[in-house]
């Protein structure tokens, strides 16, 4: 079966804890040409705010995924194509590698495995909430990141490796090293993409670029530029 993300170039990640710019709707953002919407964030997540964003996006014709940050915010909604579940390979606490996942399965029992996909995160921005929360070791050189990507794919069978610079624009050489180390797995890149150029540069290395803050800070036109760049690269 072909992975849902096989043809994706661009994901728009919407954070339920952040507002949209004045006059912008979720419908506008769903219509930017992005290949998928991922609803998720690190801080301030609740089932209520997750549900509100998922319901608002589910009315529109774009693949919709939830990226729950912990088991208590997982939303069941027919509008969701599935779940993208992070596991943080460089987390300092095992809770974010397998612990949260174990709790989810313990509490929920039978998950919908055919709609549940893993993302092997390598968290790179020490200032980001996700780095603090997971106690990630972000002091990684290119060869460390490449090796994490390799073990994610070859030892742990991860189909998605996600180099995450959330909130800041990353080192292109690091993303390139991750890309070169992967054989079949898809490389997602997220962090600090803010215009055509920054999107295009990362999209030459990554299979899929993830744009987050820009939607909340700038709105539709800026996001459209990044979609164009992702498709051009
Ligand atoms: C966050 O990788 C995404 O999880 C996108 O990052 O918000 O910096 O665009 P930004």
Short mmCIF file of C-alpha atoms and ligand atoms in Angstrom, two decimals:
data_model
loop_
_atom_site.label_atom_id
_atom_site.label_comp_id
_atom_site.label_asym_id
_atom_site.label_seq_id
_atom_site.Cartn_x
_atom_site.Cartn_y
_atom_site.Cartn_z
CA UNK A 1 0.00 0.00 0.00
CA UNK A 2 1.31 3.44 -0.90
CA UNK A 3 1.91 5.69 2.08
CA UNK A 4 -0.50 8.64 2.27
CA UNK A 5 2.44 11.06 2.20
CA UNK A 6 4.06 9.53 -0.89
CA UNK A 7 2.92 12.44 -3.06
CA UNK A 8 3.03 15.18 -0.47
CA UNK A 9 5.40 18.13 -0.64
CA UNK A 10 3.85 20.39 1.97
CA UNK A 11 2.02 20.05 5.29
CA UNK A 12 0.34 22.88 7.10
CA UNK A 13 0.50 22.30 10.83
CA UNK A 14 -2.16 24.14 12.82
CA UNK A 15 -1.71 24.67 16.54
CA UNK A 16 -5.03 24.65 18.44
CA UNK A 17 -3.48 26.84 21.14
CA UNK A 18 -2.70 29.67 18.69
CA UNK A 19 -5.04 32.15 17.07
CA UNK A 20 -5.42 32.81 13.38
CA UNK A 21 -4.66 36.25 11.97
CA UNK A 22 -7.55 38.70 11.78
CA UNK A 23 -9.98 37.74 9.03
CA UNK A 24 -8.37 34.37 8.26
CA UNK A 25 -10.47 31.21 8.58
CA UNK A 26 -9.52 27.55 8.79
CA UNK A 27 -11.26 27.18 5.45
CA UNK A 28 -8.89 29.74 3.91
CA UNK A 29 -5.90 27.80 5.23
CA UNK A 30 -7.28 24.48 3.99
CA UNK A 31 -7.54 26.05 0.51
CA UNK A 32 -3.89 27.13 0.27
CA UNK A 33 -2.95 24.10 -1.83
CA UNK A 34 -1.19 22.34 1.03
CA UNK A 35 -1.18 18.55 0.70
CA UNK A 36 -2.36 17.88 4.24
CA UNK A 37 -3.35 19.58 7.44
CA UNK A 38 -1.80 18.29 10.64
CA UNK A 39 -3.45 19.49 13.84
CA UNK A 40 -1.06 19.50 16.76
CA UNK A 41 1.07 21.45 19.17
CA UNK A 42 3.12 21.01 22.30
CA UNK A 43 1.74 23.31 24.99
CA UNK A 44 -1.85 24.08 25.94
CA UNK A 45 -3.35 21.10 24.12
CA UNK A 46 -6.79 19.93 25.24
CA UNK A 47 -9.32 17.60 23.71
CA UNK A 48 -11.60 20.63 23.35
CA UNK A 49 -9.25 22.89 21.41
CA UNK A 50 -8.06 19.97 19.28
CA UNK A 51 -11.65 19.05 18.48
CA UNK A 52 -12.57 22.61 17.54
CA UNK A 53 -9.78 22.87 14.96
CA UNK A 54 -10.37 19.36 13.62
CA UNK A 55 -14.08 20.07 13.17
CA UNK A 56 -13.37 23.38 11.46
CA UNK A 57 -10.96 21.74 9.01
CA UNK A 58 -12.98 18.56 8.45
CA UNK A 59 -15.53 20.54 6.44
CA UNK A 60 -12.92 21.19 3.77
CA UNK A 61 -11.46 19.00 1.12
CA UNK A 62 -7.91 18.39 2.31
CA UNK A 63 -6.45 15.31 4.03
CA UNK A 64 -6.67 15.91 7.76
CA UNK A 65 -4.46 14.32 10.39
CA UNK A 66 -4.14 14.75 14.10
CA UNK A 67 -0.71 14.81 15.71
CA UNK A 68 -1.54 14.27 19.38
CA UNK A 69 1.14 15.31 21.82
CA UNK A 70 -0.11 12.98 24.52
CA UNK A 71 -2.75 10.25 24.90
CA UNK A 72 -5.28 12.48 26.68
CA UNK A 73 -5.84 14.75 23.68
CA UNK A 74 -6.51 12.13 21.01
CA UNK A 75 -9.70 13.01 19.16
CA UNK A 76 -11.96 10.57 17.36
CA UNK A 77 -13.56 12.26 14.42
CA UNK A 78 -14.74 10.84 11.09
CA UNK A 79 -13.15 13.79 9.31
CA UNK A 80 -9.68 12.58 10.26
CA UNK A 81 -7.74 10.51 7.74
CA UNK A 82 -5.54 9.32 10.54
CA UNK A 83 -3.00 10.00 13.24
CA UNK A 84 0.63 10.99 12.94
CA UNK A 85 2.26 9.94 16.17
CA UNK A 86 5.56 11.49 17.18
CA UNK A 87 8.27 9.56 18.92
CA UNK A 88 11.29 11.66 19.85
CA UNK A 89 14.46 9.73 19.11
CA UNK A 90 16.71 12.19 20.95
CA UNK A 91 14.42 12.67 23.95
CA UNK A 92 16.04 12.64 27.37
CA UNK A 93 13.01 11.02 28.90
CA UNK A 94 11.83 7.62 27.66
CA UNK A 95 8.25 8.78 28.16
CA UNK A 96 8.52 10.58 24.80
CA UNK A 97 10.10 7.61 23.05
CA UNK A 98 7.79 4.78 24.10
CA UNK A 99 6.17 5.73 27.42
CA UNK A 100 3.34 7.92 26.14
CA UNK A 101 2.65 5.36 23.43
CA UNK A 102 2.44 2.54 25.95
CA UNK A 103 -0.03 4.56 28.03
CA UNK A 104 -2.19 5.26 24.99
CA UNK A 105 -2.40 1.56 24.14
CA UNK A 106 -2.98 0.62 27.79
CA UNK A 107 -5.84 3.10 28.11
CA UNK A 108 -7.41 2.68 24.67
CA UNK A 109 -6.71 -0.93 23.88
CA UNK A 110 -7.40 -1.50 20.21
CA UNK A 111 -6.14 1.40 18.16
CA UNK A 112 -6.97 1.90 14.52
CA UNK A 113 -3.63 0.63 13.31
CA UNK A 114 -4.37 1.14 9.63
CA UNK A 115 -4.79 4.87 10.28
CA UNK A 116 -1.95 5.26 12.79
CA UNK A 117 1.44 6.33 11.46
CA UNK A 118 4.65 7.07 13.30
CA UNK A 119 6.95 10.06 12.91
CA UNK A 120 10.53 9.62 14.14
CA UNK A 121 11.35 13.08 15.43
CA UNK A 122 14.84 14.48 15.81
CA UNK A 123 14.32 17.67 17.82
CA UNK A 124 16.97 20.28 17.03
CA UNK A 125 15.98 23.64 18.51
CA UNK A 126 16.84 23.69 22.24
CA UNK A 127 14.66 26.79 22.71
CA UNK A 128 11.50 25.07 21.48
CA UNK A 129 8.82 23.87 23.89
CA UNK A 130 9.09 20.39 22.44
CA UNK A 131 12.80 20.29 23.32
CA UNK A 132 12.18 21.41 26.90
CA UNK A 133 9.27 19.07 27.40
CA UNK A 134 11.03 16.00 26.05
CA UNK A 135 14.42 16.97 27.52
CA UNK A 136 15.86 16.49 24.06
CA UNK A 137 19.58 16.47 23.49
CA UNK A 138 19.79 19.01 20.68
CA UNK A 139 23.57 19.23 20.74
CA UNK A 140 23.86 17.12 17.63
CA UNK A 141 26.26 17.36 14.72
CA UNK A 142 25.39 16.39 11.16
CA UNK A 143 26.68 12.87 11.62
CA UNK A 144 24.62 12.43 14.79
CA UNK A 145 21.46 13.45 12.96
CA UNK A 146 22.30 11.23 10.02
CA UNK A 147 22.88 8.32 12.39
CA UNK A 148 19.57 8.93 14.18
CA UNK A 149 17.82 9.00 10.81
CA UNK A 150 19.53 5.75 9.84
CA UNK A 151 18.62 3.92 13.03
CA UNK A 152 15.06 5.22 12.76
CA UNK A 153 14.74 3.72 9.31
CA UNK A 154 16.92 0.64 9.46
CA UNK A 155 16.60 -0.48 13.08
CA UNK A 156 13.19 0.83 14.09
CA UNK A 157 11.38 0.63 10.74
CA UNK A 158 10.20 4.23 10.81
CA UNK A 159 8.70 5.38 7.52
CA UNK A 160 8.86 9.06 8.41
CA UNK A 161 11.88 10.85 9.86
CA UNK A 162 11.08 14.38 11.00
CA UNK A 163 13.88 16.89 11.52
CA UNK A 164 12.22 19.42 13.80
CA UNK A 165 13.56 22.93 14.31
CA UNK A 166 10.18 24.25 15.47
CA UNK A 167 10.31 28.03 15.79
CA UNK A 168 13.65 28.56 14.07
CA UNK A 169 15.08 27.98 10.62
CA UNK A 170 17.39 24.99 10.68
CA UNK A 171 20.82 24.18 9.35
CA UNK A 172 20.49 23.10 5.74
CA UNK A 173 23.57 20.91 6.02
CA UNK A 174 21.91 18.96 8.84
CA UNK A 175 18.76 18.40 6.82
CA UNK A 176 20.85 17.40 3.82
CA UNK A 177 22.77 14.90 5.95
CA UNK A 178 19.52 13.37 7.16
CA UNK A 179 18.21 13.18 3.59
CA UNK A 180 21.34 11.47 2.34
CA UNK A 181 21.23 8.87 5.08
CA UNK A 182 17.69 7.71 4.26
CA UNK A 183 16.95 5.07 1.67
CA UNK A 184 13.17 4.72 1.45
CA UNK A 185 11.78 6.60 4.42
CA UNK A 186 10.35 10.06 3.89
CA UNK A 187 12.11 13.06 5.37
CA UNK A 188 9.89 15.72 6.88
CA UNK A 189 11.41 19.07 7.78
CA UNK A 190 9.76 21.70 9.97
CA UNK A 191 10.92 24.96 11.53
CA UNK A 192 11.04 28.62 10.69
CA UNK A 193 9.85 28.42 7.10
CA UNK A 194 8.64 31.93 6.42
CA UNK A 195 8.72 32.64 2.69
CA UNK A 196 9.27 31.17 -0.76
CA UNK A 197 13.03 31.06 -0.45
CA UNK A 198 13.27 29.41 2.94
CA UNK A 199 10.65 26.88 1.85
CA UNK A 200 12.39 26.16 -1.42
CA UNK A 201 15.80 25.64 0.17
CA UNK A 202 14.55 23.07 2.69
CA UNK A 203 12.29 21.41 0.12
CA UNK A 204 15.32 20.61 -2.03
CA UNK A 205 16.50 18.32 0.79
CA UNK A 206 13.32 17.18 2.51
CA UNK A 207 10.50 15.21 0.89
CA UNK A 208 7.90 17.17 2.80
CA UNK A 209 8.19 20.57 4.44
CA UNK A 210 6.00 21.42 7.41
CA UNK A 211 4.87 25.00 7.90
CA UNK A 212 3.44 26.02 11.27
CA UNK A 213 3.79 29.47 12.81
CA UNK A 214 3.50 31.26 9.48
CA UNK A 215 -0.18 30.38 9.26
CA UNK A 216 -0.81 31.90 12.68
CA UNK A 217 1.46 34.91 12.25
CA UNK A 218 1.04 35.90 8.60
CA UNK A 219 -1.87 34.04 7.07
CA UNK A 220 -2.94 32.74 3.72
CA UNK A 221 -0.75 34.47 1.12
CA UNK A 222 2.46 33.69 2.97
CA UNK A 223 1.44 30.03 3.29
CA UNK A 224 0.59 29.87 -0.42
CA UNK A 225 4.10 31.03 -1.28
CA UNK A 226 5.57 28.13 0.71
CA UNK A 227 3.24 25.67 -1.04
CA UNK A 228 4.43 26.98 -4.39
CA UNK A 229 8.06 26.66 -3.31
CA UNK A 230 7.53 23.11 -2.07
CA UNK A 231 5.97 22.13 -5.39
CA UNK A 232 8.70 23.87 -7.41
CA UNK A 233 11.60 22.26 -5.56
C1 LIG B 1 6.37 22.67 14.20
O1 LIG B 1 7.75 21.75 12.49
C2 LIG B 1 6.65 22.55 12.72
O2 LIG B 1 6.14 21.41 14.73
C3 LIG B 1 6.72 23.87 12.02
O3 LIG B 1 7.59 24.77 12.64
O4 LIG B 1 6.11 26.58 13.48
O5 LIG B 1 8.56 27.00 13.05
O6 LIG B 1 6.95 26.65 11.14
P1 LIG B 1 7.30 26.33 12.59
#
